[in-house]
Short mmCIF file of C-alpha atoms in Angstrom, two decimals:
data_model
loop_
_atom_site.label_atom_id
_atom_site.label_comp_id
_atom_site.label_asym_id
_atom_site.label_seq_id
_atom_site.Cartn_x
_atom_site.Cartn_y
_atom_site.Cartn_z
CA MET A 16 -39.50 -21.10 -32.67
CA ASN A 17 -39.10 -18.13 -31.00
CA ILE A 18 -39.13 -14.32 -31.21
CA ILE A 19 -35.37 -13.98 -30.59
CA ASP A 20 -34.29 -15.97 -33.40
CA ILE A 21 -36.83 -14.26 -35.78
CA ILE A 22 -35.35 -10.76 -34.61
CA SER A 23 -31.80 -12.02 -34.86
CA LYS A 24 -32.68 -13.47 -38.43
CA LYS A 25 -34.28 -10.07 -39.74
CA ARG A 26 -31.28 -7.88 -38.14
CA ASP A 27 -28.53 -10.27 -39.76
CA GLY A 28 -30.38 -9.46 -43.14
CA TYR A 29 -31.59 -12.90 -44.08
CA LYS A 30 -35.49 -13.49 -45.46
CA LEU A 31 -38.16 -14.61 -43.15
CA ASN A 32 -40.17 -17.57 -43.76
CA GLU A 33 -43.86 -17.74 -43.70
CA LYS A 34 -44.14 -19.98 -40.56
CA GLU A 35 -41.76 -16.94 -38.96
CA ILE A 36 -44.09 -14.40 -40.02
CA ASN A 37 -47.33 -16.08 -39.06
CA PHE A 38 -45.71 -16.95 -35.79
CA PHE A 39 -44.89 -12.91 -35.38
CA ILE A 40 -48.33 -12.00 -36.61
CA GLN A 41 -50.43 -14.27 -34.24
CA ASN A 42 -48.45 -14.21 -31.15
CA TYR A 43 -47.95 -10.26 -31.25
CA THR A 44 -51.69 -9.77 -31.62
CA ASN A 45 -52.35 -12.20 -28.88
CA GLY A 46 -49.94 -10.10 -26.52
CA SER A 47 -47.40 -13.22 -25.98
CA ILE A 48 -44.68 -10.97 -27.83
CA LYS A 49 -44.48 -8.24 -25.62
CA ASP A 50 -43.81 -4.44 -27.64
CA TYR A 51 -39.93 -4.35 -26.94
CA GLN A 52 -39.60 -7.19 -28.61
CA ALA A 53 -41.85 -6.25 -31.87
CA ALA A 54 -40.11 -3.14 -31.71
CA ALA A 55 -36.93 -4.71 -32.31
CA LEU A 56 -38.15 -6.75 -35.37
CA ILE A 57 -39.90 -4.06 -36.70
CA MET A 58 -36.66 -1.80 -36.61
CA ALA A 59 -34.86 -4.43 -38.08
CA ILE A 60 -37.41 -4.75 -40.91
CA TYR A 61 -37.22 -1.04 -41.24
CA ILE A 62 -33.63 -1.21 -41.96
CA ASN A 63 -33.32 -4.50 -44.15
CA GLY A 64 -36.62 -4.52 -45.77
CA LEU A 65 -38.79 -7.11 -46.69
CA ASP A 66 -38.64 -8.57 -50.25
CA GLU A 67 -41.96 -9.11 -52.48
CA GLU A 68 -42.62 -12.61 -51.10
CA GLU A 69 -42.15 -11.66 -47.25
CA THR A 70 -44.24 -8.43 -47.70
CA THR A 71 -46.98 -10.56 -49.28
CA ILE A 72 -46.91 -12.93 -46.75
CA PHE A 73 -46.98 -10.24 -43.97
CA THR A 74 -49.75 -8.47 -45.79
CA LEU A 75 -52.21 -11.35 -45.56
CA GLU A 76 -51.36 -12.71 -42.13
CA MET A 77 -52.29 -9.09 -40.80
CA ALA A 78 -55.19 -9.50 -43.06
CA LYS A 79 -56.32 -12.63 -41.20
CA SER A 80 -55.48 -11.44 -37.94
CA GLY A 81 -59.14 -10.69 -37.03
CA GLU A 82 -62.44 -10.29 -39.09
CA MET A 83 -62.41 -11.21 -42.85
CA ILE A 84 -65.51 -9.11 -44.22
CA ASN A 85 -67.97 -10.57 -46.68
CA LEU A 86 -69.76 -8.21 -48.81
CA SER A 87 -71.57 -10.14 -51.04
CA ASP A 88 -74.68 -9.54 -49.67
CA ILE A 89 -73.94 -5.94 -50.95
CA GLY A 90 -73.32 -7.06 -54.63
CA ASP A 91 -70.75 -9.49 -56.93
CA ILE A 92 -68.22 -6.32 -57.52
CA ILE A 93 -67.34 -3.81 -54.26
CA VAL A 94 -64.88 -0.89 -55.33
CA ASP A 95 -62.89 0.59 -52.11
CA LYS A 96 -60.76 3.78 -52.26
CA HIS A 97 -57.93 4.18 -50.29
CA SER A 98 -55.45 7.41 -49.62
CA THR A 99 -52.01 7.27 -48.08
CA GLY A 100 -52.75 10.57 -46.83
CA GLY A 101 -52.16 14.34 -46.67
CA ILE A 102 -53.00 17.73 -45.70
CA GLY A 103 -56.68 19.00 -46.27
CA ASP A 104 -57.54 15.96 -47.88
CA LYS A 105 -61.35 15.80 -47.77
CA ILE A 106 -61.53 13.92 -51.23
CA THR A 107 -63.31 10.74 -49.73
CA ILE A 108 -66.08 12.98 -48.21
CA VAL A 109 -66.48 14.36 -51.73
CA LEU A 110 -66.11 11.58 -54.07
CA MET A 111 -68.01 8.72 -52.40
CA PRO A 112 -71.41 10.52 -52.30
CA ILE A 113 -70.86 10.93 -55.91
CA ILE A 114 -69.78 7.36 -56.54
CA ALA A 115 -73.16 5.99 -54.67
CA SER A 116 -75.29 8.71 -56.22
CA LEU A 117 -74.57 6.93 -59.71
CA GLY A 118 -75.63 3.33 -58.27
CA ILE A 119 -72.18 2.02 -57.33
CA PRO A 120 -72.44 0.44 -53.83
CA VAL A 121 -70.03 2.45 -51.39
CA MET A 122 -68.94 1.22 -47.80
CA LYS A 123 -65.99 2.80 -46.78
CA MET A 124 -63.84 2.28 -42.96
CA SER A 125 -61.75 5.38 -42.85
CA GLY A 126 -59.19 5.94 -40.00
CA ARG A 127 -58.65 8.90 -37.51
CA GLY A 128 -55.93 11.52 -37.98
CA LEU A 129 -52.46 10.93 -36.23
CA GLY A 130 -49.21 13.16 -36.76
CA PHE A 131 -49.51 16.11 -39.10
CA THR A 132 -52.14 14.19 -41.58
CA GLY A 133 -56.02 14.26 -40.99
CA GLY A 134 -58.32 11.50 -40.62
CA THR A 135 -61.92 11.23 -42.72
CA ALA A 136 -63.72 9.77 -39.57
CA ASP A 137 -62.53 13.01 -37.36
CA LYS A 138 -64.04 15.11 -40.18
CA LEU A 139 -67.23 13.43 -40.38
CA GLU A 140 -67.37 13.88 -36.59
CA SER A 141 -67.34 17.26 -36.71
CA ILE A 142 -70.77 17.15 -37.90
CA PRO A 143 -73.06 17.06 -34.80
CA GLY A 144 -74.63 13.57 -34.41
CA TYR A 145 -72.86 11.83 -37.15
CA ASN A 146 -71.79 8.21 -35.56
CA THR A 147 -69.00 6.72 -37.57
CA ASP A 148 -69.16 4.13 -35.01
CA LEU A 149 -71.77 1.42 -36.60
CA SER A 150 -71.66 -2.21 -36.27
CA LEU A 151 -70.97 -3.89 -39.34
CA GLU A 152 -74.45 -5.16 -39.80
CA GLU A 153 -75.58 -1.21 -39.72
CA CYS A 154 -73.22 -0.34 -42.19
CA ILE A 155 -74.33 -3.10 -44.54
CA ASN A 156 -77.82 -2.38 -43.90
CA ASN A 157 -77.30 1.49 -44.73
CA VAL A 158 -75.49 0.39 -48.01
CA LYS A 159 -78.29 -1.53 -48.80
CA LYS A 160 -80.93 1.06 -48.26
CA HIS A 161 -78.96 4.15 -49.14
CA GLY A 162 -76.22 2.87 -51.22
CA ILE A 163 -73.70 4.51 -49.09
CA SER A 164 -71.93 4.17 -45.42
CA LEU A 165 -68.82 6.22 -44.08
CA ILE A 166 -67.65 4.65 -40.82
CA THR A 167 -64.40 4.36 -39.00
CA MET A 168 -62.84 1.02 -38.54
CA THR A 169 -64.38 -1.72 -36.74
CA GLY A 170 -62.55 -3.24 -33.57
CA ASN A 171 -61.34 -6.54 -35.43
CA ILE A 172 -60.40 -5.51 -38.67
CA ALA A 173 -56.85 -6.21 -39.36
CA PRO A 174 -55.98 -5.79 -35.53
CA ALA A 175 -52.43 -7.06 -36.05
CA ASP A 176 -52.03 -3.66 -38.12
CA LYS A 177 -53.51 -1.49 -35.18
CA LYS A 178 -50.89 -3.06 -32.92
CA ILE A 179 -47.69 -2.82 -35.54
CA TYR A 180 -48.82 0.57 -36.91
CA ALA A 181 -48.97 2.23 -33.33
CA LEU A 182 -45.76 1.02 -32.50
CA ARG A 183 -44.15 1.90 -35.77
CA ASP A 184 -45.48 5.52 -35.07
CA VAL A 185 -43.46 5.80 -31.59
CA ILE A 186 -40.39 4.14 -33.10
CA GLY A 187 -39.89 6.32 -35.93
CA CYS A 188 -40.80 3.63 -38.61
CA VAL A 189 -43.75 4.92 -40.42
CA GLY A 190 -41.62 5.47 -43.54
CA SER A 191 -40.95 1.95 -44.24
CA LEU A 192 -42.39 0.98 -47.79
CA PRO A 193 -43.01 -2.51 -47.22
CA LEU A 194 -44.95 -1.84 -43.79
CA MET A 195 -46.71 0.65 -45.36
CA ALA A 196 -48.23 -1.30 -48.25
CA SER A 197 -48.90 -4.23 -45.80
CA SER A 198 -50.76 -1.71 -43.52
CA ILE A 199 -53.09 -0.63 -46.35
CA MET A 200 -53.73 -3.59 -48.38
CA SER A 201 -54.16 -5.59 -44.96
CA LYS A 202 -57.07 -3.76 -44.17
CA LYS A 203 -58.54 -3.13 -47.76
CA ILE A 204 -58.34 -7.17 -48.22
CA ALA A 205 -59.95 -7.92 -44.60
CA ALA A 206 -62.82 -5.15 -45.35
CA GLY A 207 -64.31 -7.15 -48.30
CA ALA A 208 -63.66 -5.22 -51.28
CA ASN A 209 -62.62 -7.28 -54.66
CA LYS A 210 -61.48 -4.07 -56.62
CA ILE A 211 -59.14 -1.31 -55.12
CA VAL A 212 -58.35 1.96 -56.25
CA LEU A 213 -55.51 3.68 -53.91
CA GLU A 214 -54.26 7.31 -53.82
CA VAL A 215 -50.76 7.74 -53.30
CA THR A 216 -49.89 11.31 -52.18
CA VAL A 217 -46.71 12.77 -53.03
CA GLY A 218 -44.61 15.62 -51.79
CA SER A 219 -44.14 18.02 -48.63
CA GLY A 220 -47.69 17.43 -46.88
CA ALA A 221 -47.11 13.63 -47.74
CA TYR A 222 -45.38 10.45 -46.23
CA MET A 223 -44.08 9.80 -49.66
CA LYS A 224 -42.11 13.23 -50.24
CA THR A 225 -40.67 11.98 -53.83
CA GLN A 226 -42.35 10.32 -56.80
CA LYS A 227 -39.89 7.65 -56.96
CA GLU A 228 -40.89 6.31 -53.37
CA ALA A 229 -44.44 6.88 -54.52
CA GLU A 230 -44.12 4.70 -57.31
CA LYS A 231 -42.19 2.04 -55.23
CA LEU A 232 -44.95 1.90 -52.85
CA ALA A 233 -47.53 1.76 -55.64
CA THR A 234 -45.89 -1.23 -57.31
CA ILE A 235 -45.48 -3.19 -54.05
CA MET A 236 -49.59 -2.39 -53.45
CA ASN A 237 -50.29 -3.27 -56.90
CA LYS A 238 -48.42 -6.62 -56.78
CA ILE A 239 -50.22 -7.71 -53.52
CA GLY A 240 -53.38 -6.46 -54.86
CA LYS A 241 -52.71 -9.16 -57.93
CA ILE A 242 -51.73 -11.96 -55.37
CA SER A 243 -54.71 -11.46 -53.42
CA ASN A 244 -56.95 -11.39 -56.46
CA LYS A 245 -57.89 -7.79 -55.66
CA GLU A 246 -57.68 -5.45 -58.81
CA THR A 247 -55.90 -2.67 -58.12
CA VAL A 248 -54.84 0.79 -59.59
CA CYS A 249 -52.86 3.38 -57.91
CA VAL A 250 -53.19 7.05 -58.72
CA LEU A 251 -50.55 9.41 -57.84
CA THR A 252 -51.11 12.84 -56.74
CA ASN A 253 -49.35 16.16 -55.97
CA MET A 254 -49.55 16.86 -52.03
CA ASP A 255 -46.66 19.34 -52.37
CA GLU A 256 -49.45 21.51 -50.84
CA PRO A 257 -52.78 21.26 -48.95
CA THR A 258 -55.65 19.75 -51.11
CA GLY A 259 -58.09 22.51 -51.57
CA PHE A 260 -57.86 25.66 -48.91
CA SER A 261 -59.14 24.47 -45.93
CA ILE A 262 -57.32 22.29 -43.07
CA GLY A 263 -59.48 21.39 -40.00
CA ASN A 264 -62.23 19.35 -39.50
CA THR A 265 -65.08 21.48 -39.51
CA LEU A 266 -63.54 23.80 -42.18
CA GLU A 267 -62.71 20.93 -44.37
CA ILE A 268 -66.64 19.83 -44.11
CA LYS A 269 -67.87 23.06 -44.90
CA GLU A 270 -65.24 22.97 -48.24
CA ALA A 271 -66.42 19.53 -49.27
CA ILE A 272 -70.05 20.68 -48.83
CA GLU A 273 -69.45 23.90 -51.14
CA CYS A 274 -67.36 20.87 -53.56
CA LEU A 275 -70.75 18.82 -53.64
CA LYS A 276 -72.60 21.78 -54.89
CA GLY A 277 -70.54 22.66 -57.62
CA ASN A 278 -67.85 25.03 -56.05
CA ILE A 279 -64.77 22.96 -56.39
CA PRO A 280 -61.38 23.85 -56.36
CA GLU A 281 -59.07 22.78 -59.41
CA ASP A 282 -57.41 20.23 -57.50
CA ILE A 283 -60.18 18.67 -56.06
CA LYS A 284 -61.72 18.64 -59.15
CA GLU A 285 -58.77 16.56 -60.80
CA ILE A 286 -58.33 14.34 -57.94
CA ILE A 287 -61.96 13.28 -57.68
CA MET A 288 -62.59 12.97 -61.47
CA GLU A 289 -59.24 10.54 -61.90
CA LEU A 290 -60.11 8.53 -58.82
CA GLY A 291 -63.97 8.09 -59.81
CA ALA A 292 -63.19 7.74 -63.31
CA TYR A 293 -61.38 4.20 -62.07
CA MET A 294 -63.99 3.53 -59.52
CA ILE A 295 -66.37 3.43 -61.98
CA LYS A 296 -64.35 1.45 -64.48
CA LEU A 297 -63.62 -1.28 -61.97
CA SER A 298 -67.22 -1.56 -60.96
CA GLY A 299 -67.97 -2.40 -64.50
CA LYS A 300 -70.54 0.77 -65.05
CA GLY A 301 -68.35 2.34 -67.86
CA ASP A 302 -64.80 1.43 -69.47
CA ASN A 303 -64.40 4.95 -71.14
CA LEU A 304 -62.81 7.01 -68.50
CA GLU A 305 -63.31 10.39 -70.16
CA ASP A 306 -67.29 9.43 -70.44
CA ASN A 307 -66.99 8.49 -66.54
CA ARG A 308 -65.31 11.74 -65.74
CA ASN A 309 -68.09 13.51 -67.09
CA LEU A 310 -70.92 11.22 -65.31
CA ILE A 311 -69.11 12.60 -61.97
CA LEU A 312 -69.28 16.29 -63.32
CA GLU A 313 -73.24 15.78 -64.28
CA ASN A 314 -73.95 14.27 -60.82
CA VAL A 315 -72.30 17.19 -58.98
CA HIS A 316 -73.94 19.75 -61.16
CA ASN A 317 -77.58 18.14 -61.24
CA GLY A 318 -77.63 18.03 -57.50
CA LYS A 319 -77.70 14.21 -56.92
CA ALA A 320 -74.35 14.14 -55.46
CA PHE A 321 -75.46 16.62 -52.91
CA SER A 322 -78.39 14.84 -52.09
CA LYS A 323 -76.64 11.75 -51.59
CA PHE A 324 -74.43 13.47 -49.03
CA VAL A 325 -77.53 14.60 -47.13
CA GLU A 326 -79.14 11.29 -47.35
CA LEU A 327 -75.83 9.77 -45.80
CA VAL A 328 -75.56 12.13 -42.98
CA LYS A 329 -79.27 11.78 -42.02
CA ALA A 330 -79.16 7.88 -41.83
CA GLN A 331 -75.99 8.25 -39.54
CA GLY A 332 -77.22 10.32 -37.04
CA GLY A 333 -75.92 13.64 -38.00
CA ASP A 334 -77.95 17.06 -38.13
CA ILE A 335 -78.61 17.87 -41.86
CA GLY A 336 -79.51 21.31 -41.04
CA TYR A 337 -75.80 22.27 -40.79
CA ILE A 338 -75.46 20.56 -44.29
CA ASN A 339 -78.51 22.35 -45.76
CA GLY A 340 -77.22 25.46 -44.16
CA GLU A 341 -80.07 26.00 -41.86
CA LYS A 342 -77.68 26.02 -38.62
CA GLU A 343 -74.38 27.43 -38.67
CA PHE A 344 -71.21 25.00 -37.80
CA LYS A 345 -70.00 26.20 -34.57
CA GLN A 346 -66.55 28.75 -35.50
CA ALA A 347 -63.36 29.64 -33.66
CA LYS A 348 -63.44 32.79 -31.60
CA TYR A 349 -60.11 34.20 -33.43
CA VAL A 350 -59.60 34.44 -37.43
CA ILE A 351 -56.18 35.58 -37.79
CA PRO A 352 -54.83 36.90 -41.15
CA VAL A 353 -51.36 36.10 -42.53
CA VAL A 354 -50.12 39.15 -44.33
CA SER A 355 -47.55 38.91 -46.82
CA ASP A 356 -44.23 40.86 -46.22
CA GLU A 357 -43.17 40.19 -49.94
CA PHE A 358 -44.14 40.72 -53.71
CA GLY A 359 -43.82 37.83 -55.98
CA TYR A 360 -45.27 34.49 -56.86
CA VAL A 361 -45.58 31.77 -54.66
CA LYS A 362 -42.92 29.08 -55.55
CA ALA A 363 -43.45 26.38 -52.25
CA LEU A 364 -45.59 25.65 -49.78
CA ASN A 365 -44.62 23.40 -46.98
CA GLY A 366 -47.63 21.12 -46.87
CA GLU A 367 -45.89 19.02 -43.51
CA ASN A 368 -45.38 22.35 -41.97
CA ILE A 369 -48.89 23.63 -42.20
CA GLY A 370 -50.19 20.10 -41.04
CA ASN A 371 -48.22 20.33 -38.06
CA ILE A 372 -49.38 23.91 -37.43
CA SER A 373 -52.96 22.42 -37.58
CA VAL A 374 -52.26 20.24 -35.02
CA LYS A 375 -50.68 22.65 -32.72
CA LEU A 376 -54.06 24.89 -33.34
CA GLY A 377 -56.08 21.57 -31.81
CA ALA A 378 -56.92 20.62 -35.39
CA GLY A 379 -55.38 16.71 -35.03
CA ARG A 380 -53.57 14.69 -32.19
CA LEU A 381 -50.00 13.73 -31.74
CA GLN A 382 -51.26 10.81 -29.35
CA LYS A 383 -54.22 9.10 -29.84
CA GLU A 384 -55.63 10.30 -26.76
CA ASP A 385 -55.34 14.10 -27.50
CA LYS A 386 -58.71 15.98 -27.88
CA ILE A 387 -59.58 17.34 -31.18
CA ASP A 388 -60.69 21.05 -31.44
CA ASN A 389 -62.98 20.80 -34.48
CA ALA A 390 -63.39 24.34 -35.08
CA VAL A 391 -59.77 25.52 -35.65
CA GLY A 392 -57.71 25.08 -38.55
CA ILE A 393 -56.17 26.82 -41.61
CA VAL A 394 -58.09 28.39 -45.04
CA LEU A 395 -55.21 29.23 -47.68
CA ASN A 396 -55.85 32.12 -49.48
CA LYS A 397 -52.70 31.95 -51.67
CA LYS A 398 -51.46 28.88 -53.13
CA ILE A 399 -48.34 27.84 -55.54
CA ALA A 400 -48.14 30.03 -58.57
CA ASP A 401 -50.58 32.52 -57.17
CA LYS A 402 -49.34 36.07 -57.34
CA VAL A 403 -48.80 37.90 -54.14
CA GLU A 404 -48.62 41.66 -53.05
CA VAL A 405 -47.11 43.34 -50.27
CA GLN A 406 -50.01 43.03 -47.55
CA ASP A 407 -51.84 40.38 -49.59
CA VAL A 408 -53.53 38.00 -46.83
CA LEU A 409 -51.81 34.75 -47.64
CA ALA A 410 -54.08 32.60 -45.45
CA TYR A 411 -56.62 32.58 -41.92
CA VAL A 412 -55.66 30.81 -39.02
CA HIS A 413 -58.90 29.79 -37.11
CA SER A 414 -58.10 29.72 -33.33
CA ASN A 415 -59.92 29.60 -30.28
CA ASN A 416 -56.70 30.87 -28.08
CA GLU A 417 -55.24 34.06 -29.76
CA GLU A 418 -52.00 34.07 -28.76
CA LEU A 419 -51.45 30.37 -29.93
CA GLY A 420 -53.13 31.68 -32.99
CA LYS A 421 -50.63 34.82 -33.63
CA GLU A 422 -47.67 32.28 -33.16
CA CYS A 423 -49.08 29.99 -35.42
CA ALA A 424 -50.02 32.44 -37.81
CA ASN A 425 -46.40 33.56 -37.93
CA GLU A 426 -45.26 30.25 -38.26
CA LEU A 427 -47.50 30.01 -41.13
CA LYS A 428 -45.87 32.88 -43.00
CA MET A 429 -42.95 31.00 -42.71
CA ALA A 430 -44.27 28.28 -44.80
CA TYR A 431 -44.34 30.01 -47.89
CA GLU A 432 -41.35 30.39 -50.16
CA PHE A 433 -41.49 32.93 -52.90
CA SER A 434 -40.17 33.90 -56.41
CA LYS A 435 -39.93 37.14 -58.43
CA GLU A 436 -40.44 34.97 -61.59
CA LYS A 437 -43.30 33.18 -62.39
CA VAL A 438 -43.81 30.00 -61.06
CA LEU A 439 -45.43 27.02 -63.03
CA LYS A 440 -47.92 24.84 -61.19
CA LYS A 441 -47.76 21.09 -61.12
CA PRO A 442 -50.53 18.95 -62.51
CA SER A 443 -52.29 17.43 -59.49
CA ILE A 444 -52.47 13.79 -61.13
CA LEU A 445 -48.65 12.80 -61.43
CA GLY A 446 -49.39 9.36 -62.65
CA VAL A 447 -51.32 5.96 -62.63
CA ILE A 448 -50.00 2.40 -61.61
CA LYS A 449 -52.24 -0.60 -62.53
CA GLU A 450 -51.43 -4.07 -62.62
CA ILE A 451 -48.78 -5.37 -64.56
#
């Protein structure tokens, strides 16, 4: 068996068998197969696809390419949550302390931002002192002691996926549904959870631009979950505009703190209630989804969720003075208003463009080596369906470079589309897909 035959077979549209997929994953992970050969196969997969059996095998082989974590010390039922990514997505930072405050253990490994979407690990690291780079043993001990730990991916979780994802990113193959499903599920399977709630984002600020695409991706991931004995629920959420109002690492942490204190924008509220309700159900703590939603709001309003977040930050080395308001986060030098030239209602807000503008400001990275500026970003003042008068402020650009900030403010204005007629706002929850 050799890689050239495998590339040729998939190039010509034929199905790969388990031995061929295993050969590719093992030998690309150990370096025997070169990047240019792997790129050829990934491009062939992007063009010709993988069927359900191929996708499942691909996923399981990537999961087995590194360490398979055993979380039985924490409990019999471990529920994990994952998002396919979006703009202003601080859901993990808001939701997971709420779940932990309800007595459900939380051990969450999150990624870093690359391209127009942000990364939870980067946002957490904007809290001075917060350490996302814990060992697995330290992470598990934190969960036992505090009920929660939020870290970045450990070095040996699905190493095949790390290599293949980086390759997909630089050859324009991120948007392959079977490869996206395999990437997400391989990490979830390797990370040790036996119940998984997936947020599949849909719209201009997501990788899945249409609901039909998102439903296909969700269906594939549900089937992989079922075959892998991981009970899986996929919640489709609206990403036609950023989630909440803030985009940028420190800005999003500040918004997350406000959410945990009870000042929750409506879209964030809807999403955390839906995802959280299913996490509680899968954990065996409550079958009634409406009751579960009420539990979530109760622990926000009684302060338990915020207290759990403070406990988390302290346990991972963060300075809680910034969380409690005793210290001020570092702010950008320039805050530039984006002023409307039009009257009307916000009809559309291009999420991907806004994400790219935030990266240009320095809030994200185009390459893994790029350094992030935690202070910069965007705070929206007007979102879809809002009424706008001439000279109203649409948003604020936070920049450490005045000229760049002004340039980005002009670009941000172009991300808005207006209507003279009132606009109906889409719901934040577009659907739920569960195991068949």
